[in-house]
XYZ file of C-alpha atoms in Angstrom:
597
model
C -60.618 44.732 17.834
C -63.547 46.969 17.053
C -67.094 45.824 17.248
C -69.186 48.682 15.943
C -72.894 49.019 14.901
C -73.850 52.460 13.401
C -77.536 51.696 13.086
C -78.288 53.876 16.000
C -76.145 56.691 17.553
C -77.312 58.108 20.901
C -76.030 61.200 22.483
C -75.442 60.661 26.245
C -75.167 63.399 28.767
C -71.986 63.786 30.585
C -72.389 62.115 34.186
C -72.218 64.441 37.204
C -68.835 64.189 38.941
C -68.461 61.966 41.967
C -67.116 63.279 45.251
C -63.494 62.508 45.731
C -64.104 60.565 48.983
C -66.724 58.262 47.230
C -64.318 57.759 44.241
C -61.395 56.929 46.567
C -63.528 54.555 48.659
C -64.664 52.695 45.556
C -61.038 52.392 44.111
C -59.814 50.936 47.403
C -62.635 48.536 47.626
C -62.077 47.280 44.178
C -58.316 46.863 44.771
C -58.323 45.268 48.108
C -61.760 43.726 48.520
C -62.910 42.621 45.035
C -64.577 39.608 46.474
C -66.446 41.697 49.233
C -65.589 39.478 52.064
C -67.546 41.551 54.619
C -70.925 40.948 52.714
C -71.979 38.229 55.178
C -71.595 40.655 58.144
C -74.201 43.180 56.780
C -77.414 43.583 58.710
C -76.382 41.079 61.264
C -76.702 41.622 65.135
C -73.442 41.968 67.042
C -73.511 38.409 68.460
C -73.909 36.859 65.108
C -71.187 39.019 63.649
C -68.850 37.707 66.351
C -69.648 34.120 65.391
C -69.214 34.835 61.698
C -65.814 36.582 62.427
C -64.614 33.465 64.397
C -65.837 31.201 61.478
C -64.050 33.362 59.009
C -60.754 33.192 60.840
C -61.225 29.521 61.926
C -63.283 27.780 59.027
C -63.268 24.560 61.023
C -65.941 26.222 63.194
C -68.217 26.506 60.190
C -67.852 22.938 58.592
C -67.219 21.177 61.825
C -70.969 21.470 62.841
C -71.978 19.464 59.670
C -69.217 16.902 60.064
C -70.476 13.299 59.887
C -69.372 9.737 60.391
C -69.220 9.111 56.657
C -66.895 12.115 56.173
C -64.688 10.879 58.970
C -64.433 7.396 57.364
C -63.321 8.989 53.964
C -60.857 11.408 55.730
C -59.400 8.528 57.820
C -58.487 6.583 54.641
C -57.245 9.698 52.953
C -55.195 10.749 55.943
C -53.488 7.428 56.356
C -52.642 7.213 52.738
C -51.161 10.775 52.592
C -49.130 9.872 55.705
C -47.538 6.943 53.942
C -46.312 9.504 51.362
C -45.518 12.260 53.848
C -43.187 10.286 56.030
C -40.657 9.226 53.342
C -41.006 12.562 51.531
C -40.571 14.614 54.600
C -37.303 12.809 55.609
C -36.030 13.149 51.899
C -36.938 16.888 51.702
C -35.241 17.627 54.978
C -32.055 16.077 53.657
C -32.377 18.124 50.518
C -32.609 21.349 52.593
C -29.349 20.180 54.507
C -31.291 19.767 57.742
C -31.642 16.741 60.062
C -34.098 14.192 58.632
C -36.268 14.323 61.659
C -37.305 17.878 60.733
C -39.134 16.486 57.802
C -41.289 14.644 60.194
C -41.823 17.426 62.578
C -42.942 19.645 59.752
C -45.542 17.035 58.910
C -46.898 17.097 62.451
C -47.627 20.614 63.711
C -48.268 22.783 60.556
C -50.994 20.434 59.221
C -52.842 20.737 62.488
C -52.742 24.643 62.215
C -53.890 24.491 58.600
C -56.759 22.213 59.566
C -58.071 24.825 61.859
C -57.516 27.896 59.694
C -57.408 26.698 56.029
C -60.432 26.850 53.649
C -59.351 24.127 51.318
C -60.849 20.752 51.722
C -58.231 18.883 49.635
C -54.920 20.537 50.428
C -52.460 18.248 52.134
C -49.790 20.285 53.994
C -46.104 19.414 54.130
C -42.633 20.362 52.880
C -41.776 20.765 49.199
C -38.593 20.070 47.234
C -38.343 23.597 45.840
C -38.698 25.257 49.118
C -36.170 22.893 50.505
C -33.749 23.542 47.661
C -34.287 27.338 48.021
C -33.547 27.172 51.730
C -30.321 25.161 51.253
C -29.175 27.345 48.382
C -29.542 30.750 50.103
C -28.599 29.829 53.591
C -25.459 28.019 52.375
C -24.168 31.296 51.114
C -23.542 32.602 54.613
C -23.141 29.422 56.732
C -21.379 26.042 55.916
C -23.708 23.416 57.228
C -20.805 20.910 57.768
C -18.936 23.505 59.858
C -21.732 24.901 61.834
C -24.914 22.817 61.602
C -26.465 24.301 64.745
C -26.358 27.899 63.439
C -27.591 26.631 60.077
C -30.578 24.955 61.751
C -31.423 28.198 63.645
C -31.187 30.243 60.525
C -33.649 27.828 58.868
C -36.175 28.192 61.674
C -35.798 32.163 61.467
C -36.217 32.082 57.627
C -39.471 30.010 58.165
C -40.609 32.743 60.706
C -40.090 35.512 58.199
C -41.732 33.606 55.473
C -44.791 33.035 57.730
C -44.759 36.718 58.785
C -44.823 37.720 55.010
C -47.560 35.250 54.075
C -49.820 36.296 57.058
C -49.145 39.999 56.252
C -50.095 39.669 52.594
C -53.232 37.959 53.708
C -54.328 40.489 56.353
C -53.696 43.487 54.194
C -55.294 41.843 51.151
C -52.283 42.053 49.160
C -52.612 38.703 47.439
C -52.388 40.262 44.027
C -48.715 40.677 44.471
C -48.237 36.858 44.104
C -49.966 37.188 40.657
C -46.885 38.609 39.281
C -45.595 35.006 39.289
C -47.443 34.178 36.126
C -48.321 30.568 34.998
C -45.364 30.722 32.453
C -43.068 31.820 35.306
C -44.090 29.026 37.627
C -43.931 26.384 34.874
C -40.255 27.349 33.992
C -39.157 27.889 37.554
C -40.507 24.574 38.920
C -39.136 22.717 36.010
C -35.594 24.221 36.370
C -35.714 23.574 40.152
C -36.782 20.049 39.476
C -33.966 19.555 36.956
C -31.435 20.937 39.479
C -32.788 18.855 42.301
C -32.795 15.676 40.287
C -29.167 16.241 39.311
C -28.084 16.955 42.875
C -29.538 13.658 43.876
C -27.067 11.967 41.694
C -24.902 12.363 44.963
C -27.013 9.868 46.806
C -27.482 7.616 43.863
C -23.686 7.314 43.242
C -22.950 7.068 46.991
C -20.705 10.208 46.934
C -19.854 11.795 50.373
C -18.615 15.052 49.117
C -20.628 17.323 46.772
C -20.855 20.909 45.717
C -23.178 23.216 47.274
C -23.760 25.134 44.021
C -27.130 24.623 42.281
C -26.222 25.350 38.649
C -26.021 22.351 36.298
C -22.337 22.928 35.307
C -21.088 22.972 38.933
C -23.175 19.776 39.711
C -21.921 17.898 36.566
C -18.386 18.872 37.357
C -18.586 17.679 40.900
C -20.146 14.293 39.766
C -17.571 13.602 36.992
C -14.616 14.776 38.995
C -15.352 11.897 41.404
C -15.793 9.000 39.036
C -13.293 6.959 41.058
C -15.578 7.244 44.095
C -18.868 6.018 42.480
C -20.261 3.104 44.255
C -21.861 0.607 41.987
C -23.999 -0.973 44.909
C -25.511 2.242 45.589
C -26.146 3.016 41.973
C -27.707 -0.295 41.257
C -29.957 0.168 44.340
C -31.004 3.495 43.426
C -31.863 2.693 39.717
C -33.979 -0.346 40.902
C -36.022 1.900 43.354
C -36.451 4.726 40.847
C -37.695 2.367 38.335
C -40.222 0.884 40.786
C -41.386 4.434 41.762
C -41.753 5.598 38.211
C -43.655 2.426 37.273
C -46.016 2.882 40.202
C -46.792 6.404 39.076
C -47.258 5.270 35.506
C -49.802 2.624 36.543
C -51.590 5.043 38.899
C -51.727 7.633 36.007
C -53.214 4.994 33.541
C -55.673 3.598 36.096
C -56.678 6.336 38.401
C -58.605 3.920 40.573
C -55.164 2.434 41.443
C -53.850 5.775 42.841
C -52.761 4.014 46.198
C -50.095 2.230 44.212
C -48.323 5.432 43.607
C -49.121 6.859 46.993
C -47.694 4.034 48.972
C -44.676 3.453 46.782
C -42.316 5.868 48.560
C -43.138 4.241 51.898
C -42.828 0.701 50.317
C -39.450 1.695 48.908
C -38.280 2.812 52.346
C -39.422 -0.346 54.128
C -37.833 -2.644 51.353
C -34.710 -0.562 51.275
C -34.272 -0.643 54.996
C -34.928 -4.400 55.166
C -32.451 -5.003 52.388
C -29.676 -3.004 53.990
C -30.391 -4.462 57.358
C -30.337 -8.125 56.174
C -27.293 -7.769 53.819
C -25.249 -5.490 55.998
C -24.885 -3.163 53.045
C -24.013 -0.362 55.259
C -20.669 -1.991 55.598
C -20.072 -2.062 51.886
C -20.507 1.710 51.326
C -24.297 2.152 51.243
C -24.884 5.366 53.274
C -27.843 5.265 55.676
C -29.847 7.776 57.715
C -28.674 6.667 61.107
C -30.067 7.549 64.368
C -33.436 9.545 64.515
C -34.388 11.173 67.631
C -37.595 9.914 69.254
C -40.355 12.218 70.475
C -42.566 15.069 69.200
C -41.374 18.453 68.113
C -39.326 20.318 70.746
C -39.785 24.036 70.964
C -37.531 26.185 68.921
C -38.640 29.781 69.738
C -35.393 30.276 71.683
C -33.429 29.029 68.777
C -34.386 31.898 66.440
C -31.352 33.673 65.211
C -31.496 37.484 64.651
C -27.801 38.213 64.421
C -27.137 41.189 62.153
C -24.471 39.350 60.210
C -27.182 36.883 58.919
C -30.372 38.798 59.207
C -30.426 40.249 55.553
C -29.913 36.746 54.089
C -32.544 35.081 56.449
C -35.064 37.830 55.439
C -34.296 37.395 51.762
C -34.677 33.602 52.253
C -37.986 34.004 54.011
C -39.434 36.391 51.454
C -38.403 34.220 48.359
C -39.408 30.902 49.836
C -42.685 32.365 51.206
C -43.731 33.880 47.931
C -42.895 30.555 46.105
C -44.669 28.556 48.634
C -47.696 30.822 48.473
C -47.962 30.607 44.736
C -47.718 26.896 44.740
C -50.161 26.303 47.621
C -52.884 28.631 46.355
C -52.680 27.444 42.733
C -52.919 23.707 43.950
C -55.839 24.572 46.363
C -57.791 26.477 43.653
C -57.380 23.686 41.150
C -58.844 21.043 43.355
C -61.534 23.521 44.562
C -62.497 23.869 40.962
C -62.966 20.111 40.533
C -65.322 19.883 43.496
C -67.120 23.201 42.704
C -66.345 25.125 45.786
C -64.490 28.401 46.438
C -61.378 29.194 48.541
C -60.460 32.643 49.628
C -56.832 33.324 48.590
C -56.266 35.919 51.288
C -57.647 33.474 53.999
C -55.269 30.832 52.605
C -52.258 33.207 52.934
C -53.190 33.822 56.495
C -53.402 30.133 57.164
C -50.098 29.426 55.348
C -48.505 32.267 57.389
C -49.772 31.074 60.714
C -48.625 27.481 60.149
C -45.241 28.585 59.258
C -44.977 31.052 62.194
C -46.128 28.284 64.553
C -43.926 25.765 62.687
C -40.770 28.028 63.278
C -41.529 27.862 67.005
C -41.832 24.041 67.039
C -38.797 22.899 65.222
C -40.334 22.856 61.695
C -39.163 24.485 58.505
C -41.051 25.941 55.401
C -44.508 24.134 54.676
C -47.107 24.666 52.053
C -49.653 22.620 50.000
C -47.476 20.433 47.654
C -49.304 19.227 44.468
C -48.122 15.515 44.785
C -49.504 15.104 48.405
C -52.638 17.136 47.646
C -53.282 14.984 44.545
C -53.081 11.765 46.573
C -55.457 13.339 49.149
C -57.923 14.299 46.535
C -57.821 10.870 44.741
C -58.183 9.120 48.172
C -61.540 10.692 48.572
C -60.973 13.223 51.316
C -63.985 15.268 52.342
C -62.498 17.931 54.618
C -59.181 19.173 56.224
C -59.548 16.425 58.889
C -57.366 14.221 56.593
C -54.550 16.581 57.671
C -55.307 15.882 61.213
C -55.292 12.068 60.685
C -51.878 12.502 58.766
C -50.425 14.519 61.599
C -51.546 11.914 64.188
C -49.898 9.189 62.029
C -46.705 11.186 61.918
C -46.946 11.772 65.691
C -47.165 8.009 66.372
C -44.221 7.578 64.020
C -42.246 10.161 65.991
C -43.068 8.730 69.270
C -42.506 4.927 68.641
C -41.284 4.302 65.058
C -38.252 6.442 64.446
C -35.760 3.784 65.371
C -37.001 1.637 62.400
C -35.411 4.298 60.035
C -31.900 3.801 61.247
C -31.013 1.512 58.334
C -33.003 3.392 55.570
C -30.444 3.991 52.683
C -30.026 7.516 51.436
C -30.107 6.242 47.969
C -33.869 5.508 48.501
C -34.566 8.973 49.587
C -32.645 10.264 46.489
C -34.803 7.898 44.254
C -37.921 9.270 45.933
C -36.947 12.907 45.333
C -35.962 12.248 41.590
C -39.363 10.419 40.962
C -41.212 13.448 42.536
C -39.139 16.014 40.704
C -39.700 14.422 37.279
C -43.387 14.994 37.664
C -42.680 18.681 38.045
C -41.014 19.050 34.619
C -44.263 19.911 32.734
C -42.925 19.961 29.152
C -46.522 19.611 27.771
C -47.342 23.023 29.526
C -44.294 24.550 27.787
C -45.243 23.187 24.379
C -48.749 24.722 24.932
C -47.202 28.072 25.829
C -45.300 27.956 22.496
C -48.447 27.377 20.635
C -50.492 29.968 22.367
C -48.237 32.758 23.274
C -44.551 33.010 22.249
C -43.851 35.675 24.761
C -44.965 33.520 27.713
C -42.766 30.735 26.271
C -39.749 33.079 26.398
C -40.719 33.821 30.105
C -40.939 30.154 30.894
C -37.573 29.208 29.255
C -35.892 32.297 30.775
C -37.018 30.996 34.256
C -35.895 27.420 33.411
C -32.572 28.298 31.895
C -31.788 30.902 34.596
C -32.346 28.291 37.411
C -30.477 25.526 35.626
C -27.422 27.429 34.368
C -27.116 30.321 36.797
C -28.979 29.752 40.167
C -32.474 29.703 41.461
C -32.590 33.458 42.497
C -31.384 34.647 39.120
C -33.789 32.437 37.318
C -36.608 33.686 39.404
C -35.667 37.379 39.028
C -35.245 36.925 35.352
C -38.713 35.317 34.802
C -40.484 37.912 37.175
C -38.682 40.700 35.537
C -39.842 39.695 32.074
C -43.387 39.252 33.263
C -43.388 42.739 34.905
C -41.865 44.144 31.745
C -44.688 42.673 29.636
C -47.303 44.313 32.020
C -45.436 47.569 31.687
C -45.509 47.218 27.862
C -49.342 46.559 27.852
C -49.766 49.696 29.755
C -47.144 51.881 28.073
C -47.640 50.647 24.563
C -51.287 49.899 24.120
C -52.633 48.398 20.858
C -54.348 50.640 18.349
C -56.069 49.472 15.266
C -57.446 50.867 12.016
C -61.003 49.765 11.513
C -62.584 48.812 8.277
C -66.057 47.658 7.225
C -66.740 44.079 6.565
C -68.551 43.950 3.216
C -72.369 43.646 3.283
C -72.548 44.376 7.010
C -72.489 47.265 9.470
C -69.611 45.656 11.413
C -66.139 47.125 11.730
C -63.036 45.168 12.370
C -59.299 45.625 12.417
C -57.858 45.704 8.789
C -54.902 43.797 9.891
C -56.797 40.794 10.993
C -59.595 41.099 8.407
C -57.885 41.997 5.005
C -61.154 41.874 3.169
C -62.601 45.018 4.996
C -63.265 48.078 3.080
C -62.095 51.634 4.129
C -64.804 54.367 4.255
C -63.709 57.016 1.749
C -62.419 60.100 3.556
C -62.806 58.710 6.830
C -60.071 57.079 9.149
C -61.532 54.966 12.047
C -58.985 54.232 14.865
C -59.695 52.131 17.859
C -57.641 52.679 21.160
C -57.638 49.382 22.976
C -56.549 50.462 26.605
C -57.125 53.108 29.327
C -55.213 56.272 28.614
C -52.656 57.145 31.340
C -49.552 59.217 31.691
C -47.479 56.193 30.859
C -49.026 55.831 27.337
C -50.329 59.281 26.558
C -47.157 60.377 24.444
C -47.081 57.084 22.591
C -50.742 57.281 21.617
C -50.394 60.896 20.563
C -47.364 59.890 18.184
C -49.255 56.670 17.121
C -52.382 58.556 16.117
C -50.364 61.166 14.230
C -48.549 58.292 12.338
C -51.824 56.675 11.361
C -53.012 59.900 9.974
C -49.776 60.447 7.955
C -49.852 56.967 6.685
C -53.569 57.359 5.662
C -52.819 60.640 3.765
C -49.853 59.054 2.048
C -52.159 56.338 0.746
C -54.685 58.774 -0.457
C -52.088 60.738 -2.311
C -50.824 57.615 -4.051
C -54.340 56.406 -5.022
C -55.811 59.811 -5.971
C -59.016 59.239 -3.820
C -60.928 61.627 -1.791
C -58.871 63.553 0.797
C -59.020 62.629 4.384
C -61.808 64.482 6.113
C -62.644 62.810 9.287
C -60.784 60.994 12.003
C -62.928 58.932 14.290
C -61.392 57.613 17.522
C -63.268 54.610 18.918
C -62.882 54.943 22.610
C -65.046 51.864 23.565
C -62.167 50.110 25.221
C -60.930 53.145 27.156
C -62.161 52.481 30.602
C -60.240 55.213 32.179
C -58.406 58.394 31.340
C -56.210 60.658 33.621
C -55.198 64.426 33.227
C -52.204 63.483 30.967
C -54.596 61.521 28.653
C -56.981 64.462 28.517
C -54.029 66.815 27.646
C -52.911 64.340 24.929
C -56.407 64.311 23.328
C -56.512 68.162 23.329
C -53.130 68.153 21.556
C -54.228 65.572 19.016
C -57.380 67.736 18.228
C -55.259 70.843 17.732
C -52.838 68.924 15.423
C -55.819 67.508 13.372
C -57.568 70.929 13.226
C -54.376 72.492 11.757
C -54.612 69.897 8.926
C -58.172 70.810 8.217
C -59.551 67.466 9.403
C -62.433 67.006 11.860
C -62.149 64.600 14.698
C -64.810 62.676 16.620
C -64.466 60.641 19.898
C -67.088 57.817 20.077
C -68.113 55.324 22.680
C -69.884 52.800 20.522
C -72.272 50.348 21.797
C -73.134 47.180 19.807
C -76.918 46.698 19.468
C -77.987 43.112 20.261
């Protein structure tokens, strides 16, 4: 919208042209280093630069010097609290990824240690996530049947995690984090909601005690699989699952209403596992059709670097899985980290976070772990528990290590239905209908993007939903560039201010003058459109003048205040427009108008 003040008009000399090398350097700097991360190295001696470089790569070296006993007390409580959530969630999400349950614990041991050393967020709690687990299962199941060849499936999961880590680290090292920005807020809301819906429906397999289930992720296939096996539903399992689901939702509701009681929701999954295990053990429910986890291997993560699978028959699928899961986990982890950093008024470097995520997934793929990031639920518990630094991740990892070394036999009788209840309770929190309503109220196109992602995931599959949403988001960016907005400006009565006549119907047109505002840089992509649009504005104005019998059009003023850049195609377009207007006997002026304060 135009904002013009004609009290004073100054002629400004054309600035001297900049050397190409200087212009290129500035453009590259603004593209890849907008936050100027090397500022701290300026005017520093070599020894100091070396220390600053180590602190940049390993932030623990910077904040670790200031660590205190009070911080440790807070981090100890937070770490134990998130461990109580991480253990049952890790086992549940590993089952969701069609992986051995023990991998969920492995993934909550080594990756958090790597992040504690390299991550810059004080509040992020590292672990596996439901959406990443579902994506892994969905994409790898296309090439390998986990029931027929579980070992190959496991190796492909490790390899996909490696490629996800390589992608994340590469994006961070080369400062390409802006690529993740193409996953808009609307895309993430719709995608996460759709994935949560699909995951919740798939957990009906565990709730109903079904042993055979579809590997498809669309809602039609899932519902068909459920209702085609009504004769196999187990009422014992269903009752148990509904009771634990009610308890988990009630605990979350209480914690939401009373934030100081956050620990109730945080410990509810572990409490459910303990109660469910005791119930099955005491009643011998395992003999009555209630499925249990079974034997879990004792010991910490075995090395898996030799298990990585690079067979050409599976490599394309593995790379694609790594790319998709890597980008999704990046988007979630960085968004969560920035949200909590804003609450505590500190800054995290998105590119450093990408490197940290990448390294923890690379190291994780070598140590029998699969995809990890910073899940919101676990990080929210960490935040509410009063964590001070990333040491809470170290405490959590040590708690998981103790579990791996000594406590895994206790999970033998844990019913799968409890794990399904934990997943459903977590997934219901990801369906953010309030955000979708807000998108509808603020921006209808964003709402369409959101619903496209949701419906694509629910009724087609996860990849189609993601591609559809990202495609619409990119299309919108292209439309902003190729079809910039132009306005006719009019004078607001009794002022010297000019505004869009569409948004301010009470504005007055200046007789004989057409004032147009171009509201975007002029590039080759929009030059032709702007030429045609300007000519149409002139034709419309002349038609109005003929009908009203007023003074003929004498001047066309192009307000270029919002034009921050113009390329050679844009210059040629303006020259053509001037020739067209000159042939009509109309004068044209290009103005960069500055509002006087």
